CSV table of C-alpha atoms (C1' of nucleotides) in Angstrom, one decimal:
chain,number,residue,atom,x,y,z
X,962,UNK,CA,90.5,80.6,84.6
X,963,UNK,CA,92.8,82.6,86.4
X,964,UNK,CA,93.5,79.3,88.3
X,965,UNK,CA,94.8,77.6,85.4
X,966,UNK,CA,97.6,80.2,84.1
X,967,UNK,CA,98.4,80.0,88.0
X,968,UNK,CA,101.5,77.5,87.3
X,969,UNK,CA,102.8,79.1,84.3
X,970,UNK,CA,103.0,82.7,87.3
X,971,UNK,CA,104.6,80.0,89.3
X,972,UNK,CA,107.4,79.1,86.8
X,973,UNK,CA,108.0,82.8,86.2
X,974,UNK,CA,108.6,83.5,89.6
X,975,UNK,CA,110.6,81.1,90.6
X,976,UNK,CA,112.9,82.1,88.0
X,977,UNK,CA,112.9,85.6,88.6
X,978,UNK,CA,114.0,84.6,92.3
X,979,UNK,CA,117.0,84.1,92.2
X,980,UNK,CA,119.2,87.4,92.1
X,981,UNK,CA,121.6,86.5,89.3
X,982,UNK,CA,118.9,85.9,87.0
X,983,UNK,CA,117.1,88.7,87.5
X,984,UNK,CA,120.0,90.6,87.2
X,985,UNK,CA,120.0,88.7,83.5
X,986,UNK,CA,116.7,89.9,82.7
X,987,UNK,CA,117.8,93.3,83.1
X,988,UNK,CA,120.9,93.0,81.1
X,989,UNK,CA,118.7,91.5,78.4
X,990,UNK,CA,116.2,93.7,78.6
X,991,UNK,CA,118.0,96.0,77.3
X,992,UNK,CA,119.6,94.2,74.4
X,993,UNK,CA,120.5,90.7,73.9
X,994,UNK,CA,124.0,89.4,74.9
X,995,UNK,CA,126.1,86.1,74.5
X,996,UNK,CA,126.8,83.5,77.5
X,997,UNK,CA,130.3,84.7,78.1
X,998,UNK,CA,129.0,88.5,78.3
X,999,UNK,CA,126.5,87.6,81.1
X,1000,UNK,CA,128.8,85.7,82.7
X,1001,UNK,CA,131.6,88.8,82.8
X,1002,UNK,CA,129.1,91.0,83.6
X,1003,UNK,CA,127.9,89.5,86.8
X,1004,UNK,CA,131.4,88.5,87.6
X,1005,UNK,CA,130.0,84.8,88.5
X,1006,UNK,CA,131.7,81.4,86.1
X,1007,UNK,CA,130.4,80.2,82.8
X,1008,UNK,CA,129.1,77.3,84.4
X,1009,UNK,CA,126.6,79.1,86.5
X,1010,UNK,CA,125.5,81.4,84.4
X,1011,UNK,CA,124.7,78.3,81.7
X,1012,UNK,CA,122.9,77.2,84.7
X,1013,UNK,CA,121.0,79.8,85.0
X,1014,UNK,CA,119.9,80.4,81.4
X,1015,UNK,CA,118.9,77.0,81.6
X,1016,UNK,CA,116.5,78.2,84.2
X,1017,UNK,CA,115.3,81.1,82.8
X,1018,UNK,CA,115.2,79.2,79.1
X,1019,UNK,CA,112.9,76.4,80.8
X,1020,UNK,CA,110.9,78.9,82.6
X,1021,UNK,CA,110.4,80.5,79.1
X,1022,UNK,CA,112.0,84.1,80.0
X,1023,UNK,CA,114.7,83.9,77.4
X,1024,UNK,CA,115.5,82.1,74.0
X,1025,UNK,CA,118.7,81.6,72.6
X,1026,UNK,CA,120.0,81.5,68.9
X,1027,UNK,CA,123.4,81.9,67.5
X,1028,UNK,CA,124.9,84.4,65.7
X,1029,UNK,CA,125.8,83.4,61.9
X,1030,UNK,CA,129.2,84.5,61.9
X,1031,UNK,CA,130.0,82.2,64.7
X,1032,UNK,CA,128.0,79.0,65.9
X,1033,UNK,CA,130.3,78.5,69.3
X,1034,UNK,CA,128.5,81.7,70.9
X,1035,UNK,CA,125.2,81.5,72.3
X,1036,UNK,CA,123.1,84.9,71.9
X,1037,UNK,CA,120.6,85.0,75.0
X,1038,UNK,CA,117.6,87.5,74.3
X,1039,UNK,CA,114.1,87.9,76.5
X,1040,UNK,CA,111.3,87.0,75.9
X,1041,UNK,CA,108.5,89.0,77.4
X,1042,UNK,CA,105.3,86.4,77.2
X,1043,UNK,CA,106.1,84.9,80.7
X,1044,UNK,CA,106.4,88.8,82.5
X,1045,UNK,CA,103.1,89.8,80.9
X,1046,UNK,CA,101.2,87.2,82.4
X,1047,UNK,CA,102.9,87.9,85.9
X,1048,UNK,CA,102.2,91.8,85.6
X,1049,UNK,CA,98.7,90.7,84.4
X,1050,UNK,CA,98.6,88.5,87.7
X,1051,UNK,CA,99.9,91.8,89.4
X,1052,UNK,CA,97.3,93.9,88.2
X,1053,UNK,CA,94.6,91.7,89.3
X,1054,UNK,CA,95.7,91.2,92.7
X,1055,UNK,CA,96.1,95.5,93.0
X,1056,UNK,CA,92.5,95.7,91.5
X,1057,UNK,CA,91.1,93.2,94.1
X,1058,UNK,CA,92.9,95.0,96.6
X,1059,UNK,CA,91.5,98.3,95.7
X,1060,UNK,CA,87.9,96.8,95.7
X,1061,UNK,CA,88.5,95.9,99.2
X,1062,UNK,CA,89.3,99.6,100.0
X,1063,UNK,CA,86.3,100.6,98.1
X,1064,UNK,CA,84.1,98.1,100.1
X,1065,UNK,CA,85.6,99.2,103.3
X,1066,UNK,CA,84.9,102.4,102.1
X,1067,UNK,CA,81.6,101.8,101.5
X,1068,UNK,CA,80.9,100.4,105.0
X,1069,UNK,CA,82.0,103.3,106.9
X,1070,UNK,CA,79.6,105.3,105.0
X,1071,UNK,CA,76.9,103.2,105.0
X,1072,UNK,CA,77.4,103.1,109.1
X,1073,UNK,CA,78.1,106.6,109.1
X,1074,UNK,CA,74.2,106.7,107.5
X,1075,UNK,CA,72.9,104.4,109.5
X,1076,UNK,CA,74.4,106.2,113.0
X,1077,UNK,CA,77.1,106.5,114.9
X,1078,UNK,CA,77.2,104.2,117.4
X,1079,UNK,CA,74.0,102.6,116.6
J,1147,UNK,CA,117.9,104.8,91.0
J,1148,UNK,CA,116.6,101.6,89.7
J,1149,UNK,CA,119.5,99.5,91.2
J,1150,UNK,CA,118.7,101.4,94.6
J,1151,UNK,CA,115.0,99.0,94.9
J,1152,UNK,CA,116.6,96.3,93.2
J,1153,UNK,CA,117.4,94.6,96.2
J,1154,UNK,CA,113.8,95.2,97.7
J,1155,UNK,CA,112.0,94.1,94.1
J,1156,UNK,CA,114.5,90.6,95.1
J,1157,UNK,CA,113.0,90.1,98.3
J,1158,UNK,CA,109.4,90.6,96.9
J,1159,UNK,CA,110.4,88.0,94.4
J,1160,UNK,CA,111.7,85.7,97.1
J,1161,UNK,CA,108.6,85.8,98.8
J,1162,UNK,CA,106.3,85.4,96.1
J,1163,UNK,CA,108.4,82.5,94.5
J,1164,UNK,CA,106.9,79.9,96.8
J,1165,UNK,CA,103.5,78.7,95.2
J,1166,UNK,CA,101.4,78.7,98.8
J,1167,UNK,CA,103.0,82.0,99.2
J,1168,UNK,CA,101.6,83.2,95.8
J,1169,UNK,CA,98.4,81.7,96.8
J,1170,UNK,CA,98.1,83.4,100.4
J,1171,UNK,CA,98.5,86.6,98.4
J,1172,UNK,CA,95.8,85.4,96.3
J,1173,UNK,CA,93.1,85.1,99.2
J,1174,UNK,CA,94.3,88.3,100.9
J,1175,UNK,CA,93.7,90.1,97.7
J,1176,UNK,CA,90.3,89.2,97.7
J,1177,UNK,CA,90.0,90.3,101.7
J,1178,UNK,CA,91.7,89.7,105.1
J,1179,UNK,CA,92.0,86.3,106.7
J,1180,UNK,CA,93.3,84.9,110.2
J,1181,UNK,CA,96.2,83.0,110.1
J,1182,UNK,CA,94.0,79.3,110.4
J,1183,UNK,CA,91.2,80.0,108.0
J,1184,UNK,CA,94.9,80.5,105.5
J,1185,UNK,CA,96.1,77.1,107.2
J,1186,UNK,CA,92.8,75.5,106.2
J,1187,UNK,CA,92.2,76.7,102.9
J,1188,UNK,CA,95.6,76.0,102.1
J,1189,UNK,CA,95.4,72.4,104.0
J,1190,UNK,CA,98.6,72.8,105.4
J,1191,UNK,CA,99.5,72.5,109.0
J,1192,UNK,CA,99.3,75.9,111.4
J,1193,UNK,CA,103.0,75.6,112.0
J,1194,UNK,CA,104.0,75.9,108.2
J,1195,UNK,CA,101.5,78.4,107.2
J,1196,UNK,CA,103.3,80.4,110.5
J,1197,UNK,CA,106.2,80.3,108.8
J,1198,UNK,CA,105.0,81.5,105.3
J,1199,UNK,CA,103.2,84.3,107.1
J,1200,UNK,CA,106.6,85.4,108.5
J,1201,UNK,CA,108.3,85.3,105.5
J,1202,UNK,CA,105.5,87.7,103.2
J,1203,UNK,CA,105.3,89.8,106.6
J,1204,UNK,CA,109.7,90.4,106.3
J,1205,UNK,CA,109.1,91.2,102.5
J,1206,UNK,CA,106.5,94.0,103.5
J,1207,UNK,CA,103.7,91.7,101.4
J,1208,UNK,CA,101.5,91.4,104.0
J,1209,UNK,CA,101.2,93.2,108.3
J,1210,UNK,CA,99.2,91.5,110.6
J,1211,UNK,CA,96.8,92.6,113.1
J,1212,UNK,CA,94.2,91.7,115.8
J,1213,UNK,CA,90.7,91.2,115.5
J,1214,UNK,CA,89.4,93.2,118.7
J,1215,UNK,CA,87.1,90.9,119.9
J,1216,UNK,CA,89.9,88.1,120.4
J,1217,UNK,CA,93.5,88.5,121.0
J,1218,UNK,CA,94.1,85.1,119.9
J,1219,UNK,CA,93.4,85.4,116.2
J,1220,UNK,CA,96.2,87.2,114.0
J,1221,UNK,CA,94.4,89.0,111.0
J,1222,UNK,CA,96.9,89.4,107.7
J,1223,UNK,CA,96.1,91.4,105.1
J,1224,UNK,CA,97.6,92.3,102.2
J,1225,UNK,CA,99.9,95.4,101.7
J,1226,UNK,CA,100.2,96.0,98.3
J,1227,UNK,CA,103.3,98.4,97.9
J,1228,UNK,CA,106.0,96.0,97.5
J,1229,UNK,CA,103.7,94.9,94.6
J,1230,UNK,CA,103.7,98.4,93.2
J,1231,UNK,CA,107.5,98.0,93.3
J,1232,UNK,CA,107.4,95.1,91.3
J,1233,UNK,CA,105.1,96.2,88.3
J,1234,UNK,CA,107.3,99.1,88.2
J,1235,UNK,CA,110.4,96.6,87.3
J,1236,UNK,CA,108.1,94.5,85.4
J,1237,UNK,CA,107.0,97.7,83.2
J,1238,UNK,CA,110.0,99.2,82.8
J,1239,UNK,CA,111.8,96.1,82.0
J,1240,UNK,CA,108.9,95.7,79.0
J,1241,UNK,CA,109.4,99.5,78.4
J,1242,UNK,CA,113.1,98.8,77.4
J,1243,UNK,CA,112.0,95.6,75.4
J,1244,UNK,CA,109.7,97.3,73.3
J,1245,UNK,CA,112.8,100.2,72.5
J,1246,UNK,CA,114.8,97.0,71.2
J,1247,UNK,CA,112.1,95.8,69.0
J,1248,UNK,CA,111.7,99.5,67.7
J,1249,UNK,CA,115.3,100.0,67.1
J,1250,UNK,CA,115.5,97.0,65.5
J,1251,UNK,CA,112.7,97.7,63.5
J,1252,UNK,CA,114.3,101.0,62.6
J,1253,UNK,CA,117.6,99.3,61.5
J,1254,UNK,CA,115.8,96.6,59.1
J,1255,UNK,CA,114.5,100.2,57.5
J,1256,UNK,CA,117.3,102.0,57.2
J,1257,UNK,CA,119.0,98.9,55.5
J,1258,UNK,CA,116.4,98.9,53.2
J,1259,UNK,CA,116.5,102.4,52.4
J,1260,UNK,CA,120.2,102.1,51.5
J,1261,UNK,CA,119.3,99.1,49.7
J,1262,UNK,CA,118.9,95.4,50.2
J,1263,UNK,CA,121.9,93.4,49.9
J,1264,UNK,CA,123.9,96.5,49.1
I,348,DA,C1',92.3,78.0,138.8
I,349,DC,C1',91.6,74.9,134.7
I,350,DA,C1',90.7,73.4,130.2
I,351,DA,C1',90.4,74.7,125.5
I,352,DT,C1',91.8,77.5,121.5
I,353,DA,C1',94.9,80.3,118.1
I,354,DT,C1',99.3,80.8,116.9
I,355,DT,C1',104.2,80.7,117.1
I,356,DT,C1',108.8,78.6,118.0
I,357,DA,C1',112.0,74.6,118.5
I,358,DA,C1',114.0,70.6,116.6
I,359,DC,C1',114.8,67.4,113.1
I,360,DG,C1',114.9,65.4,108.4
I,361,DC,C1',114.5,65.7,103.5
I,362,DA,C1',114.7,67.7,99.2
I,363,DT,C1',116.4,71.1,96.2
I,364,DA,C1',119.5,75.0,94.6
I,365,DT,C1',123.9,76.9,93.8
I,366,DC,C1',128.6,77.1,93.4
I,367,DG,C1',133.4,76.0,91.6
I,368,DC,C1',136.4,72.8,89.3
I,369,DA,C1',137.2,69.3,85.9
I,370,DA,C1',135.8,67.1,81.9
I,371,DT,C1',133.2,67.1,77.4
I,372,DT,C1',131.2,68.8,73.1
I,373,DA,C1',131.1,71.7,69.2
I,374,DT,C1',133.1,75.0,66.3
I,375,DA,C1',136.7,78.1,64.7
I,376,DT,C1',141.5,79.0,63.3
I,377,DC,C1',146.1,78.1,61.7
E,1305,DG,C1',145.0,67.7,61.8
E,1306,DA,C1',146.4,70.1,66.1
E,1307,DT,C1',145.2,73.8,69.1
E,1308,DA,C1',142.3,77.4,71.0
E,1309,DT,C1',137.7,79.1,72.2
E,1310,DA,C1',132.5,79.2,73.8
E,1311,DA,C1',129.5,76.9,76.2
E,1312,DT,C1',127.5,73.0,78.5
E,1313,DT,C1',127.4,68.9,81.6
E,1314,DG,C1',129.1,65.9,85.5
E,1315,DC,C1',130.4,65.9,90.2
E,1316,DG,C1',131.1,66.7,95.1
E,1317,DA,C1',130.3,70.2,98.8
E,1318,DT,C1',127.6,73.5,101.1
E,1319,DA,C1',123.7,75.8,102.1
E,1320,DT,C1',118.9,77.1,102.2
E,1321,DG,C1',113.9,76.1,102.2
E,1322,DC,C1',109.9,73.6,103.5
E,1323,DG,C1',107.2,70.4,106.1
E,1324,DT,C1',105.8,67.7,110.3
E,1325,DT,C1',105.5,66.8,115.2
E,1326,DA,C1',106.1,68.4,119.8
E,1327,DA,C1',106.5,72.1,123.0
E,1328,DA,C1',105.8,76.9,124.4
E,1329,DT,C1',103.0,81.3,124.7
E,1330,DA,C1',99.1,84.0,125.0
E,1331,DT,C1',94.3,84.4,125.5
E,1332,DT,C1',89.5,83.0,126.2
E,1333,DG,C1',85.8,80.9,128.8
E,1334,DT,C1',83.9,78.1,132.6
DNA sequence: ACAATATTTAACGCATATCGCAATTATATC
DNA sequence: GATATAATTGCGATATGCGTTAAATATTGT
């Protein structure tokens, strides 16, 4: 394990790289929105912006439905599964970290103990 | 605030995006490496991994040093604050996620209070 | 001084990403 | 049924990213 989620981190990432999308995740993080909102709100064409919820659909970050009042709309919303597992892969990566200060730590003492200089 | 380190929590993003990238990150967590023991665990040429090294050491993910016994070697390690940055994003934009879910939570409630299909 | 080692930089080619415009599909409206 | 609207897909152009080999730089060791 930890190996194995490794691609799905991968995916996520590559999605969230790109500045237009992540700009999307923040507008749908806060509530969900339809195509032609995005694309007006990050002043880019329809065609990109389908392009990039493509992307960020694929990758798992979003999932669309339609509104029942009108099927031509697409309503875009997030979907948080993917970013868990990256801040999970975060959190590891800062708690391995830390254990490296803790062992470095550790050593300084342990020479300290042992003698300056020895 | 918040759109102030966007364009920093972007450049993070960039850097990570690239799976031997991720995995660099990966090994440094763990403790710091010279610049060929990355090369061979990643089994990809010197030149390439270079290049990678410079691209985390841009984003702030990673500062290099010398080991003092050889001037040669170039020892990365992993600097974890443009991480920090990141989970910051990454919790907040789950912060404002779970507020949608609660409000619309709160709604269904209401509707129900005032009656279903009223 | 010379040969070997660690790493980076230069130069080139290849694959992929992104954009805008035009065309297409599906649905709504009159 | 004709027309307008929302969104996607096709296409050509441009750009960026990554990898390899070859050359350069810096440092060590004999």
């Amino acid at each position: 394990m930890g190996r194995a989620s490794s691609v799905a981190v991968d995916r996520t990432l590559a999605a969230l790289a790109d500045p237009h999308r992540r700009r999307v995740v923040d507008l749908l993080a806060q509530r969900p929105r339809a195509a032609g909102e995005l694309a007006r709100e990050l002043a880019i064409s329809p065609p990109a912006m389908s392009r990039h919820l493509k992307t960020l659909r694929i990758s798992g970050l979003v999932e669309e439905s339609h509104p029942e009042f009108d099927a031509r709309v697409r309503i875009y919303a997030l979907r948080p599964e993917p970013m868990v597992h990256l801040l999970r892969w975060l959190e590891e990566s800062e708690r391995l970290w830390s254990a490296q200060l803790l062992a470095f730590k550790a050593h300084i003492e342990t020479a300290a103990q042992t003698g300056p200089d020895a």
